[in-house]
Amino acid sequence: PKTIFIQNQSKDELYTLANTFNRMISRLQENIERQKQFVSDASHELKTPITVIGSYANLLRRRGLKNEKLSKEAIEAIHQEAMRMQKMTETLLDLASSENETSLHVKKVNLTQVCESLARQLKSIYKREILFHQDNPPVVVEADELKIKQVIIIVLDNAIKYSKAKIEVTVRQREGQAFIHVKDYGIGIPEEDVAHIFERFYRVDKARSRETGGTGLGLSIAKIIMKLHRGDIDIKSREGKGTEVELRIPIFYQTTQEV
Ligand code: ADP
């Protein structure tokens, strides 16, 4: 460890030093608290599928093998929960590796092209009406292409899961920033939930979200990735009317100089 010698410092300098030190400590404390909360949330979320798998396995062991209907039901449930756990652990690992700036591979990305091709692919996979609008000329930003694609997929995937009608994707550029809007006309989000949807594991309706295979992690990952790019993600929604997601990203990538 490096030793810092403090000699002949003025009161003001010592005061600034102490302030910086306190800020660092409280940031470390916040980080530790966040980590603790994360571990506790993650274990809690993994507990449910483990309990389901355990109970069905026990049921099979005791009487399932003689009863074909019960065996089928148990095997189906075990398979489904195991898949959920697999998806969740993959997403958790992804989340952990996304949390710092050094994980970004920044280069020039044609955002218009990326959005158009993702919209086209998802349209053909899910057989949904996905309309694409763009500004001319194409919007090019400095960003991590894979990570930005991941965010767009999370947002489009939600629009597909939580709506049945058309989805509109728009890409444009204004004053040094690129904007992507994804608009759906689906079930929307109740007003009291909108403030929480970027929290890890937050799902508006746990039962409904389970049906659609949701983990409640998508939007929290999207937020982290957008913040790493010095951009952001915002959501406006009206229950029963639909949801509009705005992704903002600076055209030029800047790293932080902050301690
Ligand atoms: P999930 O994996 O459950 O979709 P997300 O973090 O992506 O998790 O989203 C959190 C919650 O926000 C979802 O469970 C859902 O209730 C709500 N949500 C997100 N996008 C939409 C949308 N386009 N329409 C309605 N509800 C949405």
Coordinates of C-alpha atoms and ligand atoms in Angstrom, one line a residue:
P1 CA 0.0 0.0 0.0
K2 CA 1.1 3.6 -0.8
T3 CA 1.9 5.8 2.2
I4 CA 0.6 9.3 2.1
F5 CA 2.7 11.9 4.0
I6 CA 0.9 14.7 5.4
Q7 CA 3.2 17.6 6.3
N8 CA 2.7 21.3 6.6
Q9 CA -0.8 21.2 5.1
S10 CA -3.0 24.2 5.7
K11 CA -6.3 23.8 7.6
D12 CA -8.2 24.2 4.3
E13 CA -6.2 21.5 2.6
L14 CA -6.7 19.1 5.5
Y15 CA -10.4 19.8 5.5
T16 CA -10.6 19.0 1.8
L17 CA -8.6 15.8 2.3
A18 CA -10.9 14.7 5.1
N19 CA -13.9 15.5 3.0
T20 CA -12.6 13.4 0.1
F21 CA -11.8 10.6 2.5
N22 CA -15.3 10.7 4.0
R23 CA -16.9 10.6 0.6
M24 CA -14.8 7.6 -0.4
I25 CA -15.8 5.8 2.8
S26 CA -19.5 6.5 2.4
R27 CA -19.3 5.3 -1.3
L28 CA -17.6 2.1 -0.2
Q29 CA -20.3 1.6 2.5
E30 CA -23.1 2.2 -0.1
N31 CA -21.4 -0.4 -2.3
I32 CA -21.2 -3.0 0.5
E33 CA -24.8 -2.4 1.4
R34 CA -25.8 -2.8 -2.3
Q35 CA -23.9 -6.0 -2.6
K36 CA -25.5 -7.4 0.6
Q37 CA -28.9 -6.5 -0.6
F38 CA -28.2 -8.1 -4.0
V39 CA -27.1 -11.4 -2.4
S40 CA -30.1 -11.4 -0.2
D41 CA -32.5 -10.6 -3.1
A42 CA -30.9 -13.2 -5.4
S43 CA -31.1 -16.0 -2.8
H44 CA -34.7 -15.1 -2.1
E45 CA -35.5 -15.3 -5.8
L46 CA -33.7 -18.6 -6.3
K47 CA -35.5 -20.1 -3.2
T48 CA -38.9 -20.3 -5.0
P49 CA -37.8 -22.5 -7.9
I50 CA -35.7 -24.7 -5.6
T51 CA -38.7 -25.2 -3.3
V52 CA -41.0 -26.1 -6.2
I53 CA -38.4 -28.5 -7.7
G54 CA -37.8 -30.1 -4.2
S55 CA -41.5 -30.6 -3.5
Y56 CA -42.3 -32.1 -6.9
A57 CA -39.2 -34.4 -6.7
N58 CA -40.4 -35.6 -3.3
L59 CA -43.9 -36.2 -4.7
L60 CA -42.5 -38.2 -7.6
R61 CA -40.4 -40.3 -5.2
R62 CA -43.3 -41.1 -2.9
R63 CA -46.1 -41.8 -5.4
G64 CA -45.6 -40.3 -8.8
L65 CA -44.0 -43.1 -10.7
K66 CA -47.2 -45.2 -10.4
N67 CA -49.4 -42.3 -11.5
E68 CA -48.8 -41.3 -15.0
K69 CA -50.7 -38.0 -14.9
L70 CA -48.9 -36.9 -11.7
S71 CA -45.5 -37.9 -13.2
K72 CA -46.1 -35.8 -16.2
E73 CA -47.2 -32.8 -14.2
A74 CA -44.2 -33.1 -11.8
I75 CA -41.6 -33.5 -14.6
E76 CA -43.1 -30.6 -16.5
A77 CA -42.9 -28.4 -13.4
I78 CA -39.4 -29.4 -12.5
H79 CA -38.3 -28.8 -16.1
Q80 CA -39.9 -25.3 -16.2
E81 CA -38.4 -24.2 -12.8
A82 CA -35.0 -25.6 -13.7
M83 CA -35.1 -23.5 -16.9
R84 CA -36.1 -20.4 -15.0
M85 CA -33.2 -21.0 -12.6
Q86 CA -30.8 -21.4 -15.4
K87 CA -32.0 -18.2 -17.1
M88 CA -31.9 -16.3 -13.8
T89 CA -28.3 -17.4 -12.9
E90 CA -27.1 -16.5 -16.4
T91 CA -28.7 -13.1 -16.0
L92 CA -27.2 -12.6 -12.6
L93 CA -23.7 -13.4 -13.9
D94 CA -24.3 -11.0 -16.7
L95 CA -25.4 -8.4 -14.3
A96 CA -22.3 -8.8 -12.2
S97 CA -20.0 -8.5 -15.3
S98 CA -21.9 -5.4 -16.5
E99 CA -21.4 -3.3 -13.4
N100 CA -18.2 -1.5 -14.3
E101 CA -17.1 0.7 -17.1
T102 CA -14.0 -1.4 -18.0
S103 CA -16.4 -4.1 -19.2
L104 CA -17.3 -1.9 -22.2
H105 CA -15.9 -2.4 -25.7
V106 CA -16.6 1.0 -27.2
K107 CA -16.5 1.6 -31.0
K108 CA -18.6 3.3 -33.6
V109 CA -22.1 1.8 -33.9
N110 CA -24.8 2.5 -36.5
L111 CA -27.7 2.7 -34.1
T112 CA -30.3 3.1 -36.9
Q113 CA -29.1 -0.1 -38.5
V114 CA -28.9 -2.0 -35.2
C115 CA -32.5 -1.1 -34.3
E116 CA -33.8 -1.8 -37.7
S117 CA -32.3 -5.2 -37.9
L118 CA -33.4 -6.1 -34.3
A119 CA -36.9 -5.0 -35.0
R120 CA -37.0 -7.0 -38.3
Q121 CA -35.6 -10.2 -36.5
L122 CA -38.1 -10.0 -33.6
K123 CA -40.9 -9.2 -36.0
S124 CA -40.3 -12.4 -37.9
I125 CA -39.7 -14.6 -34.8
Y126 CA -42.7 -13.4 -32.8
K127 CA -44.9 -12.7 -35.9
R128 CA -45.8 -9.2 -34.5
E129 CA -46.3 -5.9 -36.1
I130 CA -43.2 -3.9 -35.3
L131 CA -43.0 -0.5 -37.2
F132 CA -39.6 1.2 -37.6
H133 CA -39.2 4.9 -38.0
Q134 CA -35.9 6.7 -38.5
D135 CA -34.2 10.0 -38.9
N136 CA -32.1 10.6 -42.0
P137 CA -29.1 10.2 -42.0
P138 CA -28.4 7.2 -39.8
V139 CA -27.6 7.8 -36.2
V140 CA -24.0 6.7 -35.3
V141 CA -22.8 6.7 -31.7
E142 CA -19.7 5.5 -29.8
A143 CA -20.9 2.6 -27.7
D144 CA -20.5 -1.1 -26.9
E145 CA -22.6 -2.6 -29.6
L146 CA -23.4 -5.9 -27.9
K147 CA -24.5 -4.2 -24.7
I148 CA -26.6 -1.7 -26.5
K149 CA -28.2 -4.5 -28.5
Q150 CA -28.9 -6.3 -25.2
V151 CA -30.8 -3.2 -23.9
I152 CA -32.8 -2.8 -27.0
I153 CA -33.7 -6.6 -26.9
I154 CA -34.8 -6.3 -23.2
V155 CA -37.1 -3.3 -24.0
L156 CA -38.5 -4.9 -27.2
D157 CA -39.0 -8.2 -25.5
N158 CA -41.0 -6.5 -22.8
A159 CA -43.1 -4.6 -25.4
I160 CA -43.8 -8.0 -27.0
K161 CA -44.6 -9.7 -23.7
Y162 CA -46.9 -7.1 -22.3
S163 CA -48.8 -6.0 -25.4
K164 CA -50.7 -7.6 -28.3
A165 CA -51.0 -4.7 -30.7
K166 CA -48.4 -3.0 -32.9
I167 CA -45.0 -1.8 -31.5
E168 CA -43.3 1.3 -32.8
V169 CA -39.5 1.8 -32.7
T170 CA -38.1 5.3 -33.5
V171 CA -34.4 6.3 -33.7
R172 CA -33.4 10.0 -33.9
Q173 CA -30.6 12.4 -33.0
R174 CA -30.9 15.7 -31.2
E175 CA -28.2 18.0 -29.7
G176 CA -25.4 15.5 -29.3
Q177 CA -27.6 12.7 -28.1
A178 CA -29.2 9.7 -29.8
F179 CA -32.7 8.7 -28.8
I180 CA -34.5 5.4 -29.2
H181 CA -38.2 5.2 -28.4
V182 CA -40.1 1.9 -28.1
K183 CA -43.8 2.4 -27.8
D184 CA -46.4 -0.3 -27.2
Y185 CA -50.2 -0.2 -26.7
G186 CA -50.4 -3.0 -24.2
I187 CA -51.4 -3.4 -20.6
G188 CA -49.2 -0.6 -19.3
I189 CA -47.8 -0.2 -15.7
P190 CA -49.8 1.1 -12.7
E191 CA -48.6 4.6 -11.6
E192 CA -47.4 3.4 -8.2
D193 CA -45.2 0.7 -9.8
V194 CA -43.5 2.9 -12.4
A195 CA -41.0 4.3 -9.9
H196 CA -39.9 0.8 -8.9
I197 CA -39.5 -1.1 -12.2
F198 CA -35.8 -0.4 -12.5
E199 CA -35.2 -2.2 -9.1
R200 CA -33.7 -5.6 -9.3
F201 CA -36.3 -8.4 -9.3
Y202 CA -39.2 -6.0 -9.3
R203 CA -42.2 -7.3 -11.2
V204 CA -45.5 -5.6 -11.3
D205 CA -47.5 -8.8 -11.2
K206 CA -45.4 -11.7 -10.1
A207 CA -47.8 -14.3 -11.3
R208 CA -48.2 -12.8 -14.8
S209 CA -44.5 -12.2 -15.1
R210 CA -43.8 -15.8 -14.1
E211 CA -46.1 -16.9 -16.9
T212 CA -44.1 -14.8 -19.4
G213 CA -40.8 -16.1 -18.0
G214 CA -39.8 -12.8 -16.5
T215 CA -37.2 -12.5 -13.8
G216 CA -37.6 -8.8 -13.0
L217 CA -33.9 -8.2 -13.9
G218 CA -34.2 -7.0 -17.5
L219 CA -34.8 -3.3 -16.8
S220 CA -32.2 -3.1 -14.0
I221 CA -29.6 -4.4 -16.4
A222 CA -30.8 -1.9 -19.0
K223 CA -30.4 0.9 -16.5
I224 CA -26.8 -0.1 -15.6
I225 CA -25.8 -0.4 -19.2
M226 CA -27.3 3.0 -20.2
K227 CA -25.6 4.7 -17.2
L228 CA -22.3 3.1 -18.1
H229 CA -22.6 4.9 -21.5
R230 CA -23.5 8.2 -19.7
G231 CA -26.9 7.8 -21.1
D232 CA -30.2 6.7 -19.4
I233 CA -33.5 4.9 -19.8
D234 CA -36.9 6.3 -18.8
I235 CA -40.3 4.8 -18.9
K236 CA -43.7 6.5 -19.3
S237 CA -46.7 4.3 -19.0
R238 CA -50.5 4.4 -18.5
E239 CA -52.3 1.4 -17.2
G240 CA -54.4 -0.2 -19.9
K241 CA -53.1 2.3 -22.6
G242 CA -49.5 1.3 -23.1
T243 CA -45.9 2.1 -22.4
E244 CA -43.2 4.2 -24.0
V245 CA -39.5 3.6 -23.2
E246 CA -36.9 6.2 -24.0
L247 CA -33.2 5.3 -24.4
R248 CA -30.8 8.2 -24.5
I249 CA -27.1 7.9 -25.3
P250 CA -24.5 10.6 -26.0
I251 CA -23.1 10.5 -29.6
F252 CA -19.5 10.5 -28.2
Y253 CA -18.5 8.2 -25.4
Q254 CA -16.9 9.8 -22.4
T255 CA -15.3 8.0 -19.4
T256 CA -15.5 9.3 -15.9
Q257 CA -12.6 11.2 -14.3
E258 CA -14.2 10.9 -10.9
V259 CA -12.3 9.1 -8.0
Ligands
ADP1 P1 -39.3 -9.0 -16.5 O1 -38.2 -10.0 -16.7 O2 -40.3 -9.4 -15.4 O3 -40.0 -8.5 -17.7 P2 -38.1 -6.3 -16.3 O4 -37.1 -5.8 -15.4 O5 -37.8 -6.3 -17.7 O6 -38.5 -7.8 -15.8 O7 -39.5 -5.5 -16.1 C1 -39.9 -5.3 -14.8 C2 -41.4 -5.2 -14.8 O8 -41.9 -4.1 -15.4 C3 -42.1 -6.4 -15.5 O9 -42.3 -7.5 -14.7 C4 -43.4 -5.8 -15.9 O10 -44.3 -5.9 -14.9 C5 -43.1 -4.3 -16.1 N1 -43.0 -3.9 -17.5 C6 -41.8 -3.7 -18.2 N2 -42.0 -3.4 -19.5 C7 -43.3 -3.3 -19.6 C8 -44.2 -3.0 -20.7 N3 -43.7 -2.6 -22.0 N4 -45.5 -3.0 -20.5 C9 -46.0 -3.4 -19.3 N5 -45.3 -3.7 -18.2 C10 -44.0 -3.7 -18.4

